[in-house]
Amino acid sequence: MPHAPVETDFLVIGAGVAGLRAAIELAAAGRVVVLAKREVTDSNTQWAQGGIAAALSDEDEISLHLQDTLNAGDGLCNPEAAKVLVEDAPQRIEELIQWGTEFDREGTKLTFGREGAHSRNRILHAHGDSTGQEILRALYAKAKTLKNISVCEFEFSTALRIEDGAVRGVHLAGDHGSGAKRQVHASAVLLATGGAGQLYRNTTNPGVATADGVAMAFRAGAEISDLEFIQFHPTALYLKNTPRFLLSEALRGEGAYLRNDEMTRFMHKYHPMGELAPRDVVARAMVHELDLSRSRDPAVYLDLTHLDADHIRARFPRIHQTCLQYNIDITADLIPIRPAAHYAMGGVKTDLEGRATLPGLYAAGEAAATGVHGANRLASNSLLEGLVFGARAGEAMRAELRASKMKKEHDAQAAYCNGPVEASTEEIIREIQDLMWRHAGIVRDRTGLTLAIERLEQIRPRVVHPQTRRAWEAQNLWQAGLIVARLALRREESRGAHYRSDFPAHDDAKFLKHSIMRGDEVRFE
Ligand SMILES: Cc1cc2nc3c(=O)[nH]c(=O)nc-3n(C[C@H](O)[C@H](O)[C@H](O)COP(=O)(O)OP(=O)(O)OC[C@H]3O[C@@H](n4cnc5c(N)ncnc54)[C@H](O)[C@@H]3O)c2cc1C
């Protein structure tokens, strides 16, 4: 039996930094339902360590933050979006502080860390290396004080609900539910569903990062942009049978070295900034060093042993504790590392107010492509993007609120049940992750990408009729994987995080453009 639809003014899918910030903006204008597919604390935001960037220190300027952002983006940032990001940053951070976010201070003064490709110390952090967790705590606490906001955990969105050509809600599958069909009706929908790291075998992202928003938007006919640009973080813990726990770039900001398995520091061979070179350069340098190694079990290490141990323990308590669980004392031992998929620069194409290319649909945070990151994201700009563009999308959505009566009939486009996850679903997901890692990962070429697309097409019949939440995630990963591979194949150049060994140089004449995909059509503009 279908349940009666939930009626609300605004629907926000995602309870990370982008979704919660948008909800706070929307609460003054109407009722807001915020959905999270698991607990609120299960998101990329919760895991963000290093910090959030803003030109707030005495030695810094907004124009320098802008320049660093544009430089990291390798020619492809949307300069207007990047300008909005850095200009709105101080105000958004002040707001966070007013709402109770406790950034680290020395006495009363905020302390600013340094990360790769930043020309100034401008990274605010909280409890050392738990910045995302602290920001999420404060935003959630603020949201709970606003009676118009309902945050619903374990509510999985499967498909957008279209009414007269506009997005007016979603179809749901509740983890704890009976499996009955349910919908939420709203005047506007924000996708704040986060990243796509689970596309890859090695990733720093938690299990929720399955590109659901991108896949839902694509299936509904929205444009997806720049999804070939996937950032691989160079320094993830690399131990057998353990998650690829992120070892923040801030460790290198504090002076940590990278060493190959002959114990040689190698980064200066690849880039004048050494260990603090852009992430894509460091990740590729590591892959190269691993290839050069004569060892049977090649390794790359992060080395903090020359740094002050007390300072490291105090500055990185979470990393220190987590590594200790695996018998690694980061102040005394070398840490084995490998690159891992970390961040999706592209996503659902939006304008500067978060509007996607379907009426009624908005996107913000990692699920969106505003163009702020170009071909490569500057460290600590993504929490900021969620804050800034979450707030802007919220402002814009307020204008959508209409008195028009919503249709009440139920369209049964998305049928599902919440039965047990089938072993075959996990197999499909592993297959996709392996394919993407091998053929659409750090170093790509035509042969590998073509093979990845062929194999993904062969998988299609196994993902088209999802019957469980996990099967929807498999379909979403499959869909996003195909978009990444198709765009990566079409971009016959190397730029930022997208490296083609068969086209190792920039081709500005053809590709100083954003990729856009809608349905089967791919274009560059
Ligand atoms: C280990 C790690 C460290 C990082 N460190 C930093 C850092 O120091 N600084 C920085 O700026 N960035 C960092 N990042 C990146 C940053 O954390 C993310 O880009 C950012 O938090 C994304 O926020 P978001 O609100 O877009 O998405 P998320 O925080 O990922 O939230 C996504 C939300 O969407 C919900 N959702 C997803 N799909 C569905 C669905 N189908 N139905 C219902 N709900 C759904 C999820 O449940 C979740 O609530 C880091 C990322 C990782 C993984």
XYZ file of C-alpha atoms and ligand atoms in Angstrom:
578
model
C 0.000 0.000 0.000
C 1.427 3.391 -0.916
C 1.798 5.828 1.999
C 0.439 9.373 1.788
C 3.209 11.671 0.527
C 5.001 13.962 2.935
C 4.215 17.576 1.997
C 6.832 20.243 2.662
C 7.890 23.565 1.194
C 11.533 22.691 0.620
C 13.332 19.397 0.393
C 17.062 19.104 1.050
C 18.627 15.733 0.257
C 21.782 15.490 2.350
C 22.700 16.561 5.869
C 26.376 17.452 5.428
C 27.761 20.986 5.471
C 25.951 22.012 2.254
C 22.547 20.574 3.113
C 22.437 21.830 6.696
C 23.652 25.310 5.748
C 20.975 25.524 3.054
C 18.286 24.289 5.451
C 19.163 27.030 7.954
C 18.736 29.603 5.184
C 15.415 28.115 4.100
C 13.888 27.795 7.552
C 12.862 31.458 7.614
C 10.739 30.964 4.491
C 8.924 27.683 5.072
C 9.006 24.076 6.194
C 12.183 22.224 5.343
C 12.668 18.467 5.265
C 16.323 17.354 5.317
C 17.045 13.730 4.426
C 20.132 11.694 5.304
C 20.486 8.159 4.075
C 22.173 7.069 7.294
C 22.950 8.928 10.554
C 23.647 12.654 10.217
C 27.187 11.910 11.342
C 27.788 9.610 8.355
C 29.013 11.976 5.655
C 32.175 13.303 4.066
C 31.757 16.417 6.177
C 32.119 14.401 9.367
C 35.457 13.056 8.116
C 37.017 16.335 6.990
C 40.193 16.813 8.967
C 42.535 19.537 7.818
C 40.265 22.526 7.864
C 38.426 25.239 6.051
C 40.076 28.036 4.089
C 39.263 31.753 4.409
C 41.355 34.900 4.063
C 40.913 36.022 7.668
C 44.449 36.313 9.011
C 46.292 39.639 9.173
C 48.845 38.505 6.586
C 46.215 37.328 4.092
C 44.070 38.900 1.380
C 40.961 37.708 -0.447
C 42.735 38.321 -3.765
C 45.505 35.882 -2.731
C 42.981 33.201 -1.795
C 41.356 33.753 -5.198
C 44.683 33.497 -7.004
C 45.612 30.258 -5.220
C 42.189 28.778 -6.043
C 42.533 29.709 -9.718
C 46.089 28.375 -9.893
C 45.076 25.013 -8.425
C 42.170 24.786 -10.901
C 44.645 24.681 -13.808
C 42.883 27.202 -16.026
C 39.425 25.724 -15.659
C 37.900 27.479 -12.635
C 34.839 29.561 -13.273
C 36.418 32.835 -12.085
C 33.054 34.305 -11.031
C 32.255 31.286 -8.893
C 35.739 31.299 -7.360
C 35.364 35.015 -6.581
C 32.042 34.399 -4.845
C 33.638 31.564 -2.863
C 36.515 33.592 -1.468
C 34.520 36.805 -0.987
C 31.643 35.156 0.896
C 34.066 33.060 2.988
C 34.801 35.465 5.880
C 31.120 36.204 6.498
C 30.139 32.520 6.416
C 32.924 31.628 8.838
C 31.905 34.442 11.223
C 28.389 33.030 11.157
C 29.678 29.560 11.986
C 31.562 30.978 14.956
C 28.403 32.765 16.158
C 26.552 29.447 15.942
C 29.085 27.865 18.254
C 31.813 26.375 16.055
C 34.970 26.184 18.122
C 37.912 26.745 15.813
C 41.348 26.298 17.365
C 42.876 29.430 18.873
C 46.015 30.585 20.600
C 44.650 32.657 23.437
C 41.777 34.509 21.786
C 43.326 34.582 18.306
C 42.306 32.080 15.646
C 45.196 29.921 14.442
C 45.728 29.391 10.734
C 47.427 26.307 9.283
C 49.034 25.888 5.874
C 48.222 23.312 3.198
C 49.496 22.462 -0.271
C 49.303 25.190 -2.955
C 48.162 27.886 -0.476
C 50.457 30.926 -0.503
C 49.439 31.953 3.034
C 48.544 30.328 6.332
C 44.741 30.451 6.021
C 43.331 27.114 7.141
C 41.091 27.259 10.187
C 40.906 23.981 12.053
C 39.025 22.580 15.005
C 40.153 20.142 17.717
C 43.343 19.793 15.690
C 42.178 17.513 12.918
C 38.409 17.190 13.448
C 37.270 20.304 11.610
C 34.419 18.728 9.659
C 33.022 17.014 12.729
C 32.985 20.289 14.670
C 31.358 22.253 11.833
C 28.724 19.551 11.409
C 28.044 19.515 15.152
C 27.495 23.272 15.213
C 25.335 23.369 12.075
C 23.185 20.483 13.289
C 22.775 22.101 16.700
C 21.722 25.346 15.005
C 19.296 23.502 12.699
C 17.710 21.791 15.697
C 16.840 25.182 17.203
C 14.766 26.075 14.106
C 11.314 24.572 14.350
C 10.727 24.636 10.595
C 13.516 22.109 9.990
C 12.913 18.350 10.243
C 15.998 16.222 9.797
C 15.110 12.622 8.878
C 17.805 9.968 9.143
C 17.809 6.629 7.281
C 15.696 8.014 4.455
C 17.138 6.978 1.125
C 16.101 8.948 -1.967
C 15.935 6.851 -5.077
C 14.604 9.132 -7.809
C 13.514 12.710 -8.378
C 9.807 13.313 -8.709
C 8.902 15.359 -11.774
C 5.630 17.248 -12.112
C 4.831 19.282 -15.232
C 8.507 19.307 -16.226
C 9.746 20.559 -12.845
C 11.373 18.711 -9.953
C 8.860 18.685 -7.103
C 10.084 16.048 -4.693
C 11.577 12.582 -4.441
C 10.751 8.937 -4.125
C 12.018 7.310 -0.964
C 13.136 3.972 0.350
C 13.454 4.006 4.141
C 16.050 1.655 5.592
C 13.824 0.866 8.516
C 10.614 1.018 6.533
C 8.225 -1.631 5.377
C 9.316 -1.253 1.791
C 6.141 0.622 0.878
C 6.413 3.319 -1.764
C 6.700 6.804 -0.328
C 7.304 10.265 -1.675
C 8.122 13.735 -0.462
C 6.446 16.617 -2.308
C 8.149 20.023 -2.253
C 8.267 23.236 -4.248
C 12.028 22.899 -4.758
C 14.645 20.205 -4.163
C 18.294 20.658 -3.231
C 20.743 17.853 -3.943
C 23.429 18.028 -1.270
C 24.290 14.359 -1.485
C 28.076 14.682 -1.331
C 30.790 12.822 -3.186
C 31.514 9.840 -5.382
C 34.610 8.316 -3.755
C 33.008 4.872 -3.568
C 33.421 4.654 -7.336
C 36.989 3.546 -6.630
C 38.542 0.559 -4.896
C 40.755 2.861 -2.812
C 39.023 5.872 -1.365
C 39.138 8.120 1.668
C 35.352 8.599 1.468
C 32.903 6.834 3.762
C 30.431 4.260 2.391
C 27.687 6.870 1.832
C 29.642 8.585 -0.972
C 27.984 6.723 -3.857
C 27.194 9.627 -6.213
C 23.435 9.274 -5.627
C 22.633 12.928 -6.357
C 24.570 12.992 -9.617
C 22.909 9.764 -10.780
C 19.411 10.920 -9.787
C 19.876 14.251 -11.552
C 21.295 12.584 -14.668
C 18.432 10.094 -14.882
C 15.981 12.982 -14.582
C 17.639 14.776 -17.517
C 19.838 17.379 -15.764
C 23.268 18.344 -17.066
C 26.357 16.930 -15.361
C 29.628 18.819 -15.714
C 33.369 18.173 -15.234
C 32.961 14.768 -13.598
C 36.134 13.470 -15.271
C 38.024 15.504 -12.670
C 38.385 13.246 -9.645
C 40.956 14.252 -7.071
C 43.144 11.478 -5.689
C 44.560 12.324 -2.307
C 48.187 11.253 -2.167
C 48.374 10.293 1.471
C 45.929 7.609 2.579
C 47.043 4.984 5.073
C 47.931 1.812 3.189
C 47.676 -1.322 5.270
C 46.079 -4.628 4.329
C 42.451 -5.005 5.378
C 42.141 -1.511 6.820
C 40.158 1.433 5.454
C 42.149 4.020 3.520
C 42.195 6.465 6.405
C 43.164 9.951 5.266
C 46.442 11.428 6.479
C 45.699 15.114 6.123
C 47.743 17.353 3.886
C 48.235 19.504 6.971
C 50.822 16.903 8.070
C 52.952 17.952 5.109
C 52.048 21.544 5.935
C 53.741 20.948 9.290
C 56.829 19.615 7.527
C 56.274 15.866 6.942
C 58.378 14.269 4.181
C 57.518 11.724 1.509
C 60.037 8.923 1.056
C 60.268 6.052 -1.392
C 61.268 2.560 -0.313
C 64.953 3.443 -0.569
C 64.168 6.077 2.085
C 64.902 8.897 -0.383
C 62.838 12.086 -0.450
C 61.682 12.396 -4.038
C 59.174 15.230 -4.422
C 61.699 17.893 -5.438
C 62.410 15.860 -8.596
C 58.798 16.463 -9.630
C 57.849 19.950 -8.441
C 59.586 23.013 -6.934
C 57.076 23.043 -4.057
C 58.260 19.569 -3.052
C 55.877 17.853 -0.642
C 53.478 20.782 -0.862
C 52.966 20.520 -4.621
C 49.351 20.212 -5.866
C 47.704 16.910 -4.987
C 47.572 15.549 -8.535
C 51.307 16.130 -8.966
C 52.084 14.383 -5.674
C 49.751 11.451 -6.456
C 51.330 10.895 -9.885
C 54.838 11.251 -8.469
C 54.011 8.518 -5.974
C 52.651 6.230 -8.715
C 55.859 6.852 -10.662
C 58.069 6.085 -7.647
C 56.116 2.871 -7.032
C 56.660 1.907 -10.689
C 60.397 2.669 -10.409
C 60.827 0.600 -7.260
C 62.836 -2.576 -7.549
C 61.192 -4.010 -4.471
C 58.670 -6.833 -4.841
C 56.312 -5.002 -2.546
C 56.902 -1.336 -3.419
C 56.041 1.267 -0.821
C 55.909 4.995 -0.237
C 56.031 6.499 3.225
C 55.059 9.613 5.079
C 57.749 10.576 7.566
C 57.114 12.816 10.579
C 59.837 11.404 12.750
C 61.963 14.586 12.530
C 59.119 16.787 13.833
C 58.399 17.701 17.442
C 56.448 14.716 18.795
C 54.446 16.646 21.405
C 53.350 19.174 18.823
C 52.298 16.459 16.367
C 50.282 14.605 19.024
C 48.530 17.842 20.030
C 47.924 19.090 16.499
C 46.718 15.765 15.047
C 45.103 13.857 17.898
C 42.650 11.943 15.704
C 45.268 10.840 13.187
C 47.667 9.929 15.979
C 45.060 7.828 17.780
C 43.757 6.137 14.627
C 47.241 5.103 13.493
C 48.044 3.802 16.985
C 45.104 1.404 16.565
C 47.094 -0.087 13.694
C 50.337 -0.128 15.721
C 51.818 2.894 13.988
C 53.103 5.731 16.142
C 53.228 8.622 13.677
C 55.827 10.449 15.758
C 58.273 7.517 15.613
C 57.355 5.234 12.699
C 57.211 5.663 8.947
C 53.615 5.534 7.717
C 52.898 3.404 4.605
C 50.708 5.365 2.198
C 49.081 5.253 -1.244
C 46.871 7.671 -3.155
C 43.100 7.178 -2.863
C 40.057 8.739 -4.552
C 39.100 11.719 -2.453
C 36.986 14.389 -4.081
C 34.768 14.930 -7.138
C 35.372 18.348 -8.670
C 32.431 17.941 -11.044
C 28.807 17.031 -10.512
C 25.384 18.489 -11.170
C 25.910 21.644 -13.213
C 24.670 24.757 -11.424
C 24.776 28.518 -11.685
C 26.101 30.754 -8.909
C 22.837 30.358 -6.960
C 22.889 26.572 -7.051
C 20.241 26.294 -9.793
C 20.620 23.096 -11.814
C 19.432 22.788 -15.386
C 15.977 21.408 -14.496
C 13.300 23.701 -13.047
C 12.893 23.211 -9.306
C 16.240 21.434 -8.942
C 19.235 22.839 -7.048
C 22.579 21.348 -6.037
C 25.300 22.407 -3.612
C 28.462 21.047 -2.038
C 30.413 18.149 -3.478
C 27.449 16.922 -5.561
C 27.426 20.191 -7.516
C 29.628 21.582 -10.264
C 29.775 25.341 -9.761
C 33.162 25.506 -11.455
C 34.917 26.824 -8.322
C 37.488 24.036 -8.322
C 38.211 23.890 -12.049
C 40.314 20.845 -12.850
C 41.658 20.490 -9.314
C 40.436 21.604 -5.925
C 42.567 23.672 -3.608
C 42.817 21.969 -0.208
C 40.224 23.107 2.346
C 38.050 24.849 -0.231
C 35.341 22.174 -0.233
C 33.872 22.607 3.246
C 33.873 26.269 2.294
C 32.083 25.565 -0.987
C 29.365 23.684 0.893
C 28.879 26.592 3.278
C 28.931 29.363 0.699
C 26.894 27.720 -2.042
C 24.590 25.927 0.411
C 23.610 29.346 1.748
C 23.236 30.813 -1.752
C 21.114 27.892 -2.976
C 18.928 28.293 0.109
C 18.416 31.978 -0.665
C 17.492 31.216 -4.279
C 15.118 28.374 -3.384
C 13.088 30.669 -1.202
C 11.906 32.379 -4.373
C 10.461 29.073 -5.607
C 7.950 28.752 -2.867
C 4.589 28.908 -4.502
C 1.079 28.694 -3.201
C 0.094 26.483 -6.119
C -1.598 23.349 -4.963
C 0.564 20.314 -5.400
C -0.806 17.309 -7.201
C -1.411 14.488 -4.831
C -1.465 11.439 -7.058
C 1.368 8.997 -6.686
C 3.532 8.256 -9.656
C 5.031 4.863 -9.229
C 8.232 5.401 -11.141
C 10.430 3.996 -8.393
C 9.543 0.656 -6.903
C 11.771 -0.877 -4.282
C 11.842 -2.908 -1.161
C 14.227 -2.985 1.738
C 15.092 -6.646 1.601
C 18.514 -8.021 2.460
C 21.402 -6.957 0.251
C 22.172 -9.647 -2.281
C 25.729 -10.909 -2.536
C 25.601 -10.206 -6.255
C 25.042 -6.485 -5.548
C 28.277 -6.297 -3.566
C 30.019 -8.164 -6.394
C 28.766 -5.639 -8.945
C 29.971 -2.739 -6.792
C 33.411 -4.317 -6.386
C 33.603 -4.893 -10.127
C 32.802 -1.231 -10.820
C 35.336 -0.057 -8.213
C 38.094 -2.249 -9.670
C 37.347 -1.168 -13.232
C 37.374 2.498 -12.291
C 40.576 2.180 -10.247
C 42.427 0.377 -13.025
C 41.149 2.240 -16.076
C 39.706 5.600 -15.005
C 41.997 6.389 -12.067
C 45.135 8.464 -11.521
C 46.667 7.777 -14.955
C 44.293 7.174 -17.872
C 44.518 6.404 -21.592
C 42.215 5.688 -24.507
C 42.595 1.908 -24.360
C 41.796 1.696 -20.661
C 38.899 4.128 -20.787
C 37.364 2.397 -23.801
C 37.631 -0.909 -21.986
C 36.055 0.569 -18.862
C 33.097 1.856 -20.892
C 32.628 -1.498 -22.648
C 32.684 -3.379 -19.356
C 30.310 -0.907 -17.712
C 27.914 -1.336 -20.633
C 28.077 -5.105 -20.082
C 27.151 -4.549 -16.424
C 24.098 -2.430 -17.370
C 21.515 -5.283 -17.386
C 22.557 -6.242 -13.842
C 21.836 -2.792 -12.372
C 18.742 -1.569 -14.203
C 16.032 -2.883 -11.866
C 17.176 -2.103 -8.327
C 15.088 -3.757 -5.637
C 17.011 -2.729 -2.530
C 18.731 0.402 -1.227
C 22.143 -1.137 -1.890
C 21.080 -2.047 -5.425
C 20.158 1.600 -6.001
C 23.646 2.551 -4.823
C 25.087 0.034 -7.297
C 23.047 1.613 -10.082
C 24.146 5.094 -9.021
C 27.827 4.101 -8.955
C 27.468 2.409 -12.308
C 25.824 5.513 -13.774
C 28.409 7.907 -12.337
C 31.246 5.587 -13.416
C 30.003 5.633 -16.971
C 29.817 9.437 -16.930
C 33.373 9.751 -15.524
C 34.770 7.305 -18.086
C 32.939 8.837 -21.053
C 34.001 12.376 -20.178
C 37.570 11.266 -19.451
C 37.729 9.558 -22.845
C 36.468 12.665 -24.619
C 38.914 15.006 -22.861
C 41.995 14.268 -24.951
C 44.451 16.285 -22.888
C 45.865 16.338 -19.350
C 44.685 19.006 -16.974
C 44.600 19.172 -13.178
C 43.464 15.873 -11.736
C 42.713 14.378 -15.173
C 45.908 12.833 -16.534
C 45.998 11.068 -19.909
C 49.299 9.292 -20.592
C 48.419 9.383 -24.322
C 47.762 13.156 -24.201
C 50.138 14.385 -21.479
C 49.901 18.118 -22.301
C 47.201 20.768 -22.094
C 45.222 21.398 -25.261
C 43.800 24.838 -24.574
C 42.478 25.297 -28.092
C 40.109 22.347 -27.748
C 39.698 21.771 -24.049
C 39.982 24.951 -22.034
C 36.286 24.286 -21.559
C 33.923 22.564 -19.176
C 32.610 19.163 -20.177
C 28.850 18.774 -20.063
C 26.837 15.592 -20.372
C 23.084 15.224 -20.669
C 21.703 11.851 -21.710
C 23.997 10.505 -24.434
C 25.158 13.942 -25.540
C 28.626 15.199 -24.492
C 29.822 18.710 -25.273
C 32.559 21.103 -24.175
C 31.744 24.746 -23.534
C 38.571 11.959 4.811
C 38.189 13.295 4.238
C 38.842 14.438 4.631
C 38.495 15.684 4.113
N 39.122 16.804 4.568
C 38.700 18.013 4.133
C 39.226 19.208 4.688
O 40.056 19.181 5.591
N 38.767 20.390 4.200
C 37.831 20.468 3.218
O 37.456 21.579 2.814
N 37.314 19.345 2.699
C 37.700 18.133 3.128
N 37.150 17.010 2.600
C 36.076 17.140 1.601
C 34.792 17.592 2.295
O 34.672 16.912 3.509
C 33.561 17.310 1.462
O 33.749 17.711 0.143
C 32.355 18.047 2.009
O 32.222 17.793 3.382
C 31.098 17.617 1.281
O 29.991 18.124 1.953
P 28.553 17.885 1.362
O 27.604 18.574 2.286
O 28.517 18.236 -0.057
O 28.355 16.287 1.419
P 28.481 15.261 2.628
O 29.050 15.866 3.827
O 29.133 14.039 2.107
O 26.959 14.907 2.953
C 26.192 14.126 2.056
C 24.836 13.863 2.689
O 23.962 13.360 1.694
C 23.254 12.251 2.199
N 22.861 11.423 1.072
C 23.626 10.971 0.049
N 22.881 10.252 -0.807
C 21.623 10.247 -0.319
C 20.400 9.657 -0.746
N 20.295 8.898 -1.850
N 19.290 9.845 0.014
C 19.349 10.583 1.156
N 20.477 11.156 1.602
C 21.596 10.984 0.872
C 24.233 11.593 3.133
O 23.542 10.745 4.020
C 24.857 12.833 3.802
O 24.021 13.272 4.837
C 37.483 15.763 3.128
C 36.821 14.602 2.715
C 37.162 13.376 3.267
C 36.427 12.147 2.816
